[in-house]
Tab-separated table of C-alpha atoms and ligand atoms in Angstrom:
chain	number	residue	atom	x	y	z
A	1	MET	CA	6.360	7.589	-7.724
A	2	LYS	CA	9.976	7.471	-6.546
A	3	ARG	CA	11.587	4.863	-4.312
A	4	ASP	CA	14.655	4.344	-2.298
A	5	GLY	CA	16.747	2.246	-5.291
A	6	ALA	CA	17.469	2.553	-9.271
A	7	CYS	CA	16.077	0.513	-10.042
A	8	THR	CA	11.879	-0.248	-10.922
A	9	SER	CA	9.692	-2.130	-9.369
A	10	LEU	CA	6.561	-3.045	-11.153
A	11	TRP	CA	4.255	-0.996	-8.219
A	12	GLN	CA	6.272	2.257	-9.059
A	13	ASN	CA	5.274	1.334	-12.955
A	14	ASN	CA	2.416	4.088	-14.085
A	15	GLN	CA	2.631	5.455	-10.581
A	16	PRO	CA	2.601	9.119	-10.728
A	17	ASP	CA	3.167	10.831	-7.230
A	18	TYR	CA	0.671	11.331	-4.923
A	19	GLN	CA	-1.149	14.355	-4.562
A	20	PRO	CA	-2.023	15.380	-1.078
A	21	THR	CA	-5.505	17.865	-1.037
A	22	ASN	CA	-5.282	18.811	2.449
A	23	SER	CA	-2.745	21.898	4.050
A	24	TYR	CA	-1.412	21.012	7.426
A	25	ASP	CA	-2.555	23.922	10.394
A	26	ALA	CA	0.747	25.362	12.575
A	27	ASN	CA	-0.960	26.429	14.949
A	28	LYS	CA	-2.735	23.276	15.726
A	29	THR	CA	-1.956	19.927	18.331
A	30	TYR	CA	-2.656	16.970	16.348
A	31	ASP	CA	-3.591	13.755	18.047
A	32	VAL	CA	-1.359	12.301	16.612
A	33	VAL	CA	1.671	12.431	14.371
A	34	ILE	CA	2.402	9.563	11.877
A	35	ALA	CA	6.219	9.573	10.881
A	36	GLY	CA	6.538	7.361	7.607
A	37	GLY	CA	3.538	7.738	4.302
A	38	GLY	CA	4.337	3.497	3.396
A	39	ILE	CA	1.536	1.224	4.207
A	40	THR	CA	1.570	0.966	7.610
A	41	GLY	CA	2.097	4.989	8.154
A	42	ILE	CA	-1.287	5.048	5.615
A	43	THR	CA	-3.792	2.105	7.238
A	44	THR	CA	-2.447	3.162	11.193
A	45	ALA	CA	-3.545	6.995	10.677
A	46	LEU	CA	-7.016	5.798	8.559
A	47	LEU	CA	-7.722	3.939	11.528
A	48	LEU	CA	-7.057	6.504	14.159
A	49	GLN	CA	-8.523	9.475	12.361
A	50	LYS	CA	-11.977	6.967	11.725
A	51	ALA	CA	-11.793	6.540	15.098
A	52	GLY	CA	-12.050	10.209	15.814
A	53	LYS	CA	-8.148	11.516	16.111
A	54	SER	CA	-6.704	14.121	14.468
A	55	CYS	CA	-3.570	12.947	12.782
A	56	LEU	CA	-1.676	14.001	10.290
A	57	VAL	CA	1.769	11.849	8.403
A	58	ALA	CA	5.026	13.596	7.691
A	59	GLU	CA	6.554	11.616	5.077
A	60	ALA	CA	10.349	12.188	4.301
A	61	HIS	CA	9.850	11.326	0.564
A	62	ASN	CA	6.390	10.690	-1.240
A	63	LEU	CA	4.189	7.800	-0.409
A	64	CYS	CA	5.758	4.440	-1.106
A	65	PHE	CA	9.241	5.545	-1.605
A	66	GLY	CA	10.136	2.789	1.078
A	67	THR	CA	9.996	-0.668	1.327
A	68	THR	CA	6.136	-0.298	0.317
A	69	GLY	CA	7.245	-0.024	-3.396
A	70	GLY	CA	9.701	-2.050	-3.356
A	71	THR	CA	7.439	-5.270	-1.427
A	72	THR	CA	5.966	-8.313	-3.298
A	73	ALA	CA	2.988	-8.131	-1.656
A	74	HIS	CA	1.903	-11.531	-0.585
A	75	LEU	CA	-0.922	-11.295	2.782
A	76	ASN	CA	-0.404	-14.550	4.811
A	77	THR	CA	-1.729	-16.020	7.975
A	78	PHE	CA	1.558	-17.436	8.498
A	79	LEU	CA	5.102	-15.544	9.017
A	80	ASP	CA	8.703	-16.076	8.542
A	81	ALA	CA	8.772	-17.230	12.100
A	82	ASN	CA	6.583	-20.345	11.313
A	83	TYR	CA	4.117	-21.616	14.186
A	84	ASP	CA	6.801	-23.917	15.256
A	85	LYS	CA	9.536	-21.349	16.393
A	86	ILE	CA	6.941	-18.901	17.826
A	87	ARG	CA	5.526	-22.307	19.486
A	88	SER	CA	8.778	-22.628	21.331
A	89	ASP	CA	9.774	-19.047	22.013
A	90	PHE	CA	6.294	-17.681	22.674
A	91	GLY	CA	4.329	-20.576	23.677
A	92	GLU	CA	0.447	-21.775	22.901
A	93	HIS	CA	-1.289	-18.803	23.859
A	94	GLY	CA	1.486	-16.436	21.662
A	95	THR	CA	0.633	-19.088	18.890
A	96	GLN	CA	-2.845	-18.754	18.773
A	97	LEU	CA	-2.510	-14.892	19.175
A	98	VAL	CA	-0.403	-14.181	15.797
A	99	GLY	CA	-2.752	-16.941	14.327
A	100	ARG	CA	-5.581	-14.588	15.578
A	101	ALA	CA	-3.451	-11.048	14.381
A	102	THR	CA	-2.570	-12.609	10.689
A	103	ARG	CA	-6.563	-13.483	10.427
A	104	GLN	CA	-7.710	-9.915	11.535
A	105	ALA	CA	-5.217	-8.053	9.615
A	106	LEU	CA	-5.933	-9.837	6.093
A	107	ASP	CA	-9.765	-9.259	6.966
A	108	LEU	CA	-8.794	-5.750	7.360
A	109	PHE	CA	-7.592	-5.739	3.884
A	110	LYS	CA	-10.820	-6.703	2.519
A	111	GLN	CA	-13.190	-4.605	4.402
A	112	HIS	CA	-10.907	-1.660	3.228
A	113	ILE	CA	-11.327	-2.836	-0.705
A	114	ARG	CA	-14.718	-3.274	-0.159
A	115	GLU	CA	-16.144	-0.507	1.690
A	116	TYR	CA	-13.868	1.987	-0.413
A	117	ASN	CA	-14.114	-0.034	-4.128
A	118	ILE	CA	-10.300	-0.268	-4.224
A	119	ASP	CA	-9.108	-2.019	-7.856
A	120	CYS	CA	-5.089	-2.909	-6.704
A	121	GLY	CA	-5.714	-6.307	-8.207
A	122	TYR	CA	-7.171	-7.913	-4.810
A	123	GLU	CA	-6.989	-11.947	-5.121
A	124	GLU	CA	-7.645	-14.249	-2.348
A	125	LYS	CA	-4.724	-17.139	-3.337
A	126	ASP	CA	-3.712	-20.381	-1.186
A	127	GLY	CA	-0.664	-20.304	0.443
A	128	PHE	CA	1.583	-23.570	-0.585
A	129	LEU	CA	5.092	-24.301	1.653
A	130	TYR	CA	6.570	-26.845	0.279
A	131	SER	CA	9.671	-29.354	1.777
A	132	THR	CA	12.174	-30.278	-1.409
A	133	ASN	CA	14.265	-32.916	1.394
A	134	GLU	CA	13.623	-34.967	4.242
A	135	LYS	CA	14.792	-32.978	7.098
A	136	GLN	CA	12.524	-29.766	5.652
A	137	THR	CA	9.786	-32.443	5.053
A	138	GLU	CA	10.376	-33.511	9.278
A	139	HIS	CA	9.854	-29.663	10.079
A	140	LEU	CA	7.235	-28.732	7.489
A	141	GLN	CA	5.535	-31.737	9.393
A	142	LYS	CA	6.086	-29.544	13.045
A	143	ILE	CA	5.247	-26.187	11.321
A	144	PHE	CA	1.711	-27.958	10.709
A	145	GLU	CA	0.730	-29.210	14.099
A	146	ALA	CA	1.466	-25.694	14.712
A	147	SER	CA	-0.503	-23.824	12.818
A	148	GLN	CA	-3.065	-26.275	13.761
A	149	GLN	CA	-2.935	-25.363	16.980
A	150	ALA	CA	-2.652	-21.693	16.253
A	151	GLY	CA	-6.000	-21.826	14.750
A	152	VAL	CA	-5.512	-21.241	11.065
A	153	ALA	CA	-6.744	-23.274	8.192
A	154	VAL	CA	-3.801	-25.426	6.770
A	155	ALA	CA	-4.068	-29.071	5.207
A	156	TYR	CA	-1.662	-31.273	3.545
A	157	THR	CA	-2.140	-31.485	-0.066
A	158	ASP	CA	-0.751	-33.248	-3.007
A	159	GLN	CA	0.026	-30.462	-5.730
A	160	ILE	CA	1.619	-27.671	-5.349
A	161	PRO	CA	1.200	-24.081	-8.502
A	162	VAL	CA	4.844	-24.384	-9.252
A	163	PRO	CA	6.934	-26.597	-11.743
A	164	ILE	CA	9.128	-27.684	-9.340
A	165	GLU	CA	9.587	-30.983	-7.596
A	166	PHE	CA	8.675	-31.356	-3.956
A	167	GLU	CA	8.707	-34.399	-1.250
A	168	SER	CA	5.705	-32.985	0.700
A	169	ALA	CA	3.735	-29.567	0.900
A	170	ILE	CA	0.984	-27.955	2.961
A	171	VAL	CA	-1.260	-25.250	2.053
A	172	TYR	CA	-3.087	-22.559	4.132
A	173	SER	CA	-6.430	-21.352	2.794
A	174	GLY	CA	-7.680	-17.782	2.262
A	175	GLN	CA	-4.210	-15.681	2.024
A	176	ALA	CA	-4.457	-12.779	-0.625
A	177	GLN	CA	-2.081	-10.223	-2.767
A	178	ILE	CA	-2.430	-6.967	-4.252
A	179	HIS	CA	-0.964	-4.361	-6.280
A	180	PRO	CA	0.100	-2.303	-2.572
A	181	SER	CA	1.090	1.128	-4.253
A	182	ARG	CA	-2.604	1.464	-5.507
A	183	TYR	CA	-3.878	0.011	-2.235
A	184	VAL	CA	-1.897	2.221	-0.285
A	185	TYR	CA	-3.435	6.058	-2.312
A	186	ALA	CA	-6.975	4.483	-2.058
A	187	LEU	CA	-5.938	4.213	1.716
A	188	ALA	CA	-3.904	7.794	1.954
A	189	LYS	CA	-7.742	9.376	-0.138
A	190	ALA	CA	-9.499	8.110	1.985
A	191	PHE	CA	-7.714	8.896	4.868
A	192	GLU	CA	-7.755	12.828	3.694
A	193	ALA	CA	-11.449	13.061	2.780
A	194	ALA	CA	-11.934	11.872	6.580
A	195	GLY	CA	-10.035	15.022	7.669
A	196	GLY	CA	-6.018	13.557	7.654
A	197	VAL	CA	-3.595	15.764	6.596
A	198	ILE	CA	-0.711	14.585	4.523
A	199	MET	CA	2.703	16.415	3.739
A	200	GLN	CA	5.128	14.513	1.414
A	201	GLU	CA	8.687	15.429	1.214
A	202	CYS	CA	8.843	16.369	5.016
A	203	LEU	CA	11.399	15.014	7.186
A	204	VAL	CA	10.979	14.539	11.073
A	205	GLU	CA	14.264	15.810	12.510
A	206	ASN	CA	14.032	16.364	16.112
A	207	VAL	CA	11.761	15.237	18.692
A	208	ASP	CA	11.157	17.109	22.347
A	209	GLY	CA	8.538	17.464	25.065
A	210	LYS	CA	7.131	15.151	27.160
A	211	GLU	CA	2.352	15.630	27.030
A	212	VAL	CA	3.042	17.806	23.830
A	213	LEU	CA	5.619	16.897	21.685
A	214	ASP	CA	6.511	19.690	19.641
A	215	ILE	CA	8.601	18.151	15.887
A	216	ASP	CA	10.766	19.639	14.204
A	217	THR	CA	10.580	19.150	10.424
A	218	ASN	CA	12.306	20.570	7.439
A	219	ARG	CA	9.170	21.915	6.662
A	220	GLY	CA	8.281	23.740	9.797
A	221	GLN	CA	7.209	22.874	13.377
A	222	LEU	CA	4.778	20.278	14.625
A	223	LYS	CA	2.721	19.913	17.661
A	224	THR	CA	1.197	16.186	19.258
A	225	ARG	CA	-0.274	14.532	21.741
A	226	ASN	CA	0.967	10.911	19.817
A	227	LEU	CA	3.845	10.462	17.550
A	228	ILE	CA	4.804	7.111	15.631
A	229	TYR	CA	7.081	5.937	13.888
A	230	ALA	CA	6.046	4.010	10.987
A	231	THR	CA	9.458	4.626	9.423
A	232	HIS	CA	10.824	0.859	9.016
A	233	ILE	CA	13.105	0.905	11.610
A	234	PRO	CA	12.881	4.277	14.096
A	235	PRO	CA	15.668	7.294	13.386
A	236	GLY	CA	18.155	8.373	15.922
A	237	VAL	CA	19.287	5.892	18.229
A	238	ASN	CA	17.351	3.289	19.944
A	239	LEU	CA	17.778	-0.508	21.892
A	240	LEU	CA	15.738	-2.065	18.778
A	241	HIS	CA	18.395	-0.993	16.179
A	242	PHE	CA	20.598	-3.966	17.943
A	243	ARG	CA	17.392	-6.597	17.867
A	244	CYS	CA	16.516	-5.521	14.104
A	245	ALA	CA	19.572	-7.085	11.630
A	246	PRO	CA	18.622	-5.169	7.950
A	247	TYR	CA	18.283	-7.747	4.685
A	248	ARG	CA	18.076	-7.070	1.206
A	249	SER	CA	15.283	-9.278	-0.440
A	250	TYR	CA	15.649	-9.697	-4.516
A	251	ALA	CA	12.474	-9.588	-7.105
A	252	MET	CA	11.527	-10.233	-10.050
A	253	ALA	CA	8.577	-10.090	-12.845
A	254	VAL	CA	8.686	-11.408	-16.199
A	255	THR	CA	6.056	-12.651	-18.408
A	256	LEU	CA	6.153	-16.439	-19.476
A	257	LYS	CA	6.219	-17.704	-23.260
A	258	ASP	CA	3.539	-20.566	-22.069
A	259	GLY	CA	1.303	-19.214	-20.014
A	260	ASN	CA	2.219	-21.433	-17.160
A	261	TYR	CA	1.519	-18.596	-14.873
A	262	PRO	CA	1.432	-20.278	-10.779
A	263	ASN	CA	-2.184	-20.464	-9.479
A	264	GLY	CA	-1.563	-19.345	-5.849
A	265	LEU	CA	1.597	-18.549	-3.682
A	266	ALA	CA	4.472	-20.465	-3.274
A	267	TYR	CA	7.426	-20.694	-1.007
A	268	ASP	CA	10.322	-23.022	-0.508
A	269	MET	CA	11.871	-23.717	3.161
A	270	TYR	CA	15.748	-23.156	2.222
A	271	ASP	CA	17.460	-20.491	3.887
A	272	PRO	CA	16.767	-17.565	1.912
A	273	TYR	CA	14.065	-18.860	0.372
A	274	HIS	CA	12.219	-18.464	-2.798
A	275	TYR	CA	8.837	-16.807	-3.361
A	276	TYR	CA	6.482	-16.842	-6.366
A	277	ARG	CA	2.998	-15.467	-7.627
A	278	THR	CA	1.506	-14.103	-10.263
A	279	GLN	CA	-0.181	-11.174	-10.703
A	280	GLU	CA	-2.017	-8.957	-13.431
A	281	VAL	CA	-1.394	-5.295	-13.934
A	282	ASP	CA	-2.772	-3.250	-16.428
A	283	GLY	CA	-3.733	-6.482	-18.565
A	284	VAL	CA	-0.266	-8.066	-18.257
A	285	ARG	CA	0.144	-11.255	-16.416
A	286	TYR	CA	3.445	-11.056	-14.211
A	287	LEU	CA	5.112	-14.033	-12.324
A	288	ILE	CA	6.914	-12.233	-9.759
A	289	ALA	CA	9.494	-14.050	-7.969
A	290	GLY	CA	11.798	-13.550	-5.308
A	291	GLY	CA	14.752	-14.378	-2.923
A	292	GLU	CA	18.626	-14.203	-3.243
A	293	ASP	CA	18.162	-12.674	0.291
A	294	HIS	CA	21.522	-11.112	1.902
A	295	LYS	CA	22.516	-9.000	5.132
A	296	THR	CA	22.573	-5.692	4.013
A	297	ALA	CA	26.098	-4.248	2.569
A	298	HIS	CA	27.173	-7.624	3.046
A	299	GLU	CA	27.549	-8.845	-0.416
A	300	SER	CA	29.990	-6.864	-2.642
A	301	ASN	CA	28.309	-7.256	-5.926
A	302	THR	CA	24.671	-7.111	-5.645
A	303	GLU	CA	24.389	-7.545	-9.282
A	304	ALA	CA	25.055	-10.872	-9.249
A	305	CYS	CA	21.785	-12.192	-7.120
A	306	PHE	CA	20.050	-10.396	-9.782
A	307	MET	CA	22.156	-13.130	-11.986
A	308	ARG	CA	21.287	-16.087	-9.654
A	309	LEU	CA	17.575	-15.768	-9.298
A	310	GLU	CA	17.199	-15.489	-13.084
A	311	SER	CA	18.668	-18.586	-13.811
A	312	TYR	CA	17.320	-20.252	-10.707
A	313	LEU	CA	14.135	-19.232	-12.505
A	314	ARG	CA	14.997	-19.676	-15.808
A	315	LYS	CA	15.317	-23.905	-14.766
A	316	TYR	CA	11.806	-24.115	-14.416
A	317	TYR	CA	9.941	-21.221	-16.272
A	318	ASN	CA	9.775	-19.583	-19.632
A	319	ILE	CA	10.574	-16.554	-19.478
A	320	ASP	CA	9.686	-14.498	-22.492
A	321	LYS	CA	10.600	-11.405	-21.041
A	322	ILE	CA	12.245	-10.200	-17.534
A	323	ALA	CA	10.126	-6.343	-17.077
A	324	PHE	CA	10.950	-5.562	-13.742
A	325	ARG	CA	13.486	-6.475	-11.006
A	326	TRP	CA	14.282	-4.628	-7.944
A	327	SER	CA	15.595	-5.339	-4.299
A	328	SER	CA	14.092	-4.113	-0.771
A	329	GLN	CA	15.300	-3.960	2.556
A	330	TYR	CA	13.416	-5.652	5.566
A	331	PHE	CA	14.210	-5.778	9.174
A	332	GLU	CA	14.930	-8.987	11.205
A	333	PRO	CA	13.158	-9.212	14.792
A	334	SER	CA	15.722	-11.352	16.654
A	335	ASP	CA	12.868	-13.309	18.646
A	336	GLY	CA	11.433	-13.767	15.540
A	337	LEU	CA	8.212	-11.005	16.635
A	338	ALA	CA	7.574	-7.506	15.380
A	339	TYR	CA	7.980	-4.853	17.723
A	340	ILE	CA	4.922	-3.097	17.754
A	341	GLY	CA	4.229	-0.020	20.596
A	342	HIS	CA	5.827	2.319	22.901
A	343	LEU	CA	9.297	2.839	21.724
A	344	PRO	CA	11.304	2.426	24.496
A	345	GLY	CA	14.145	5.423	26.237
A	346	ASN	CA	11.013	7.729	24.493
A	347	PRO	CA	8.216	9.124	26.120
A	348	GLU	CA	5.186	7.257	26.964
A	349	ASN	CA	3.571	8.529	24.243
A	350	VAL	CA	5.867	7.906	21.386
A	351	PHE	CA	5.033	4.410	19.077
A	352	VAL	CA	6.863	2.310	16.913
A	353	ALA	CA	6.268	-0.683	14.661
A	354	THR	CA	9.675	-2.349	12.857
A	355	GLY	CA	11.499	-5.634	12.725
A	356	PHE	CA	8.062	-6.709	10.547
A	357	GLY	CA	10.609	-9.385	8.780
A	358	GLY	CA	9.697	-10.715	5.266
A	359	ASN	CA	6.274	-10.256	6.427
A	360	GLY	CA	5.755	-6.057	6.193
A	361	ILE	CA	2.197	-6.302	4.432
A	362	THR	CA	0.786	-8.408	6.834
A	363	TYR	CA	2.142	-7.013	9.540
A	364	SER	CA	1.863	-3.191	8.440
A	365	HIS	CA	-2.147	-4.300	9.420
A	366	ILE	CA	-1.283	-5.910	12.922
A	367	ALA	CA	0.724	-3.004	13.517
A	368	ALA	CA	-2.287	-0.427	11.916
A	369	ILE	CA	-4.785	-2.508	14.774
A	370	THR	CA	-3.140	-2.511	17.456
A	371	LEU	CA	-1.310	0.909	17.695
A	372	THR	CA	-4.841	2.124	17.122
A	373	ASP	CA	-6.150	-0.109	20.312
A	374	LEU	CA	-3.472	1.254	22.161
A	375	ILE	CA	-3.917	4.807	21.341
A	376	VAL	CA	-7.560	4.954	21.391
A	377	ASP	CA	-7.655	2.638	24.364
A	378	GLY	CA	-4.932	1.830	26.072
A	379	THR	CA	-4.820	-1.807	25.661
A	380	SER	CA	-4.638	-4.119	22.904
A	381	PRO	CA	-4.987	-7.551	22.374
A	382	TYR	CA	-1.660	-8.080	21.101
A	383	GLY	CA	-0.004	-5.424	22.645
A	384	HIS	CA	2.164	-7.179	25.402
A	385	LEU	CA	3.081	-9.768	22.550
A	386	PHE	CA	4.235	-7.758	20.594
A	387	ALA	CA	5.590	-5.129	23.098
A	388	PRO	CA	9.076	-3.257	21.971
A	389	GLY	CA	9.727	-3.153	25.887
A	390	ARG	CA	9.820	-7.234	25.721
A	391	VAL	CA	13.507	-5.952	24.390
A	392	LYS	CA	16.150	-6.119	27.009
A	393	PRO	CA	19.024	-3.486	27.612
A	394	VAL	CA	22.244	-5.215	24.972
A	395	ALA	CA	25.993	-4.747	26.365
A	396	GLY	CA	27.578	-1.925	24.522
A	397	PHE	CA	24.330	0.178	24.357
A	398	THR	CA	25.479	3.379	25.909
A	399	ASN	CA	28.745	3.586	24.492
A	400	PHE	CA	26.968	2.796	20.910
A	401	VAL	CA	24.533	5.789	22.047
A	402	LYS	CA	27.833	8.027	23.786
A	403	GLU	CA	29.573	7.591	19.891
A	404	ALA	CA	26.218	8.066	17.865
A	405	ALA	CA	26.109	11.158	19.857
A	406	ASP	CA	28.955	12.790	17.769
A	407	VAL	CA	28.291	14.356	13.744
A	408	VAL	CA	30.638	13.367	11.488
A	409	VAL	CA	32.472	15.617	9.974
A	410	GLN	CA	35.820	15.020	8.406
A	411	PHE	CA	36.255	16.621	5.508
A	412	PHE	CA	34.964	20.050	6.441
A	413	GLY	CA	37.047	22.800	5.172
A	414	LYS	CA	39.546	20.359	2.736
A	415	ARG	CA	39.353	20.107	-1.048
A	416	PHE	CA	41.252	17.344	-3.223
A	417	GLY	CA	42.304	17.928	-6.865
A	418	GLN	CA	41.073	14.913	-9.192
A	419	SER	CA	44.925	14.188	-9.662
A	420	ASP	CA	45.074	13.810	-6.163
A	421	ILE	CA	43.603	10.163	-5.888
A	422	GLN	CA	44.937	8.127	-8.700
A	423	GLU	CA	41.924	5.291	-8.222
A	424	ILE	CA	39.525	8.147	-9.541
A	425	ALA	CA	41.055	8.165	-13.143
A	426	ASP	CA	40.805	4.219	-12.918
A	427	LEU	CA	37.143	4.145	-12.157
A	428	ALA	CA	35.384	2.819	-14.820
A	429	PRO	CA	31.797	4.800	-15.405
A	430	GLY	CA	29.224	3.010	-13.397
A	431	GLU	CA	31.763	1.700	-10.767
A	432	ALA	CA	32.161	2.638	-7.385
A	433	ARG	CA	35.026	2.132	-4.539
A	434	VAL	CA	36.011	3.593	-1.580
A	435	VAL	CA	39.655	4.281	-1.715
A	436	LYS	CA	41.872	6.316	1.118
A	437	TYR	CA	44.059	9.319	0.928
A	438	ASP	CA	46.240	11.013	3.265
A	439	GLY	CA	44.736	8.695	6.034
A	440	ASP	CA	40.849	9.604	5.450
A	441	SER	CA	38.872	7.245	3.645
A	442	ILE	CA	36.524	8.120	0.636
A	443	ALA	CA	33.879	7.018	-1.250
A	444	LEU	CA	33.715	7.649	-4.930
A	445	TYR	CA	31.169	6.782	-7.460
A	446	LYS	CA	30.899	7.594	-11.245
A	447	ASP	CA	28.081	7.985	-13.210
A	448	GLU	CA	27.546	6.120	-16.475
A	449	LYS	CA	28.081	9.657	-18.586
A	450	GLY	CA	31.520	10.357	-16.308
A	451	LYS	CA	30.037	12.335	-13.770
A	452	LEU	CA	31.880	11.787	-10.603
A	453	TYR	CA	30.274	11.725	-6.762
A	454	ALA	CA	32.628	12.179	-3.776
A	455	VAL	CA	31.641	11.573	0.106
A	456	ASN	CA	31.830	10.611	3.146
A	457	PRO	CA	31.752	6.471	3.536
A	458	VAL	CA	31.171	6.589	7.657
A	459	CYS	CA	27.731	6.689	8.041
A	460	PRO	CA	26.280	9.575	10.375
A	461	HIS	CA	24.415	7.388	12.410
A	462	ALA	CA	27.304	5.168	14.512
A	463	LYS	CA	29.653	5.647	12.174
A	464	CYS	CA	30.040	2.027	10.410
A	465	MET	CA	31.461	1.825	6.750
A	466	VAL	CA	28.811	2.199	4.526
A	467	GLY	CA	29.072	-0.510	1.281
A	468	TRP	CA	28.378	0.346	-2.495
A	469	ASN	CA	24.987	-1.183	-3.799
A	470	SER	CA	25.730	-1.794	-6.920
A	471	ALA	CA	22.104	-2.840	-8.334
A	472	GLU	CA	19.640	0.120	-6.580
A	473	LYS	CA	23.012	2.558	-7.559
A	474	SER	CA	22.808	3.221	-3.187
A	475	TRP	CA	25.617	3.109	0.108
A	476	ASP	CA	24.307	1.166	2.018
A	477	CYS	CA	25.645	0.461	5.743
A	478	PRO	CA	25.519	-2.954	6.946
A	479	CYS	CA	25.344	-1.969	10.796
A	480	HIS	CA	21.341	-0.790	11.071
A	481	GLY	CA	20.647	-0.345	7.991
A	482	SER	CA	20.778	3.222	6.525
A	483	ARG	CA	20.947	3.503	2.611
A	484	PHE	CA	22.252	6.932	1.303
A	485	SER	CA	22.149	7.789	-2.651
A	486	ALA	CA	25.265	7.522	-4.681
A	487	GLU	CA	25.278	11.961	-3.937
A	488	GLY	CA	24.837	11.001	-0.769
A	489	GLU	CA	21.251	12.056	0.697
A	490	LEU	CA	19.626	9.986	3.191
A	491	LEU	CA	17.309	7.709	1.790
A	492	THR	CA	15.923	5.503	4.298
A	493	GLY	CA	16.980	6.106	8.354
A	494	PRO	CA	18.111	5.315	10.995
A	495	ALA	CA	19.963	7.486	10.197
A	496	ARG	CA	18.821	11.536	10.150
A	497	ARG	CA	21.070	13.204	7.698
A	498	GLY	CA	22.984	12.156	4.253
A	499	LEU	CA	26.647	11.227	4.012
A	500	GLU	CA	29.225	13.889	4.260
A	501	GLN	CA	30.371	15.642	0.576
A	502	VAL	CA	33.289	15.281	-0.163
A	503	ASP	CA	34.973	18.385	-2.398
A	504	ILE	CA	37.195	17.170	-5.723
A	505	ILE	CA	37.641	19.950	-7.946
A	506	LYS	CA	38.149	19.056	-11.168
A	507	GLU	CA	40.972	19.892	-12.865
A	508	GLU	CA	41.627	21.283	-17.040
B	601	FES	FE1	23.812	3.019	12.290
B	601	FES	FE2	25.003	2.908	9.898
B	601	FES	S1	22.695	2.726	10.189
B	601	FES	S2	25.778	3.010	11.435
């Protein structure tokens, strides 16, 4: 199974590419096309198909290619936006709705696992949130009170499952964990068994129309009455790009010498915070830990994030082997809650689910439940709370749209000799750099074998300059999180196309 970076996640290991069985009908008008074959897209597709809608999932790469393949798969009744913050921004009713939505999401996981007999390492665990100083302890008290108001099961505890000194701790019961790609593959099979269609390597390129939408893809045209963008962030140009900031998070799956694996999910209260859990995969137990988050493309040495995470873990754990290490992206919503519902600026039948923060797995099922209700019944108990329409227009949006409409073509017809650009010779294998030549910027990467890749560093989404992510060997855009391979191929949107290739001739 491929994913959107050079590092291998635990969830890719021993996981072949998904092989769809049903084929699509070019003459059919589907009830719902879902762009994106991660956990949100596949779960939503399954619920809608079971509700009698004819659905097609169009995935630009392969199932779980994006953040589903890079998550650490915590299922929680609490969110990164803690209940104290939610209470102050969305009131008591909003807090209770979030509590109810998270519980319903976790129940849906359980229901699927039972109904489809899914072997995905599902385990229910307690989730511990602990403070390590006075300020955090005061905040923890507020979170505890707001969590109780939200109606979620929470209590104070004097024990935590990680060997870290703490001041105070609360425990949320009934949390859970899964192997995400095995879970998604099982749901995809159930979706196909119910008559749904999955198209992989199928990029949605353009959408036109109103009641019936015409969708151009690289695999042909599709027709649908409804479209859902379950692509992590919607492609193209949208107000939500101003309201969702892209972040990277770093994770490791390690084996321990002394078998001191945490029995539970644990989180400290730093910003960014560290998180821990244990998962057994194919007979091997792993401690999965993560943290060191930063804004996408705001860290010039992403390898150093892994090093910091490793040295932090070694302080508390007797590590035998670092079996897997990987990073992944998430989008932080500006007011703390996800955006699920009608996509502003589009016809009424175009929907989105984005801004999940670090709670993508839990939100995937909240989104599936909410979007299914909105499409089948026209209303959802959570519709108002998560409505993307709560976003107010921002200054500069019109210019942003105008700017973004331009296609970035700077190097068409131009060729450079390797000797023209001095920095090429200076570039060590495995190194990347953005250099200036003749007034133009060129992004260069030399792979370990000395092969040179040259692309235009101007992001085709809205013309920000991409930065090199040395850990995942990708060009990442700091503005709205588009990511590209070393060759410039589009990995994840909102850009709809890759970076422009620059022609550099190798001289003998
Ligand atoms: Fe918007 Fe790059 S993602 S400019």
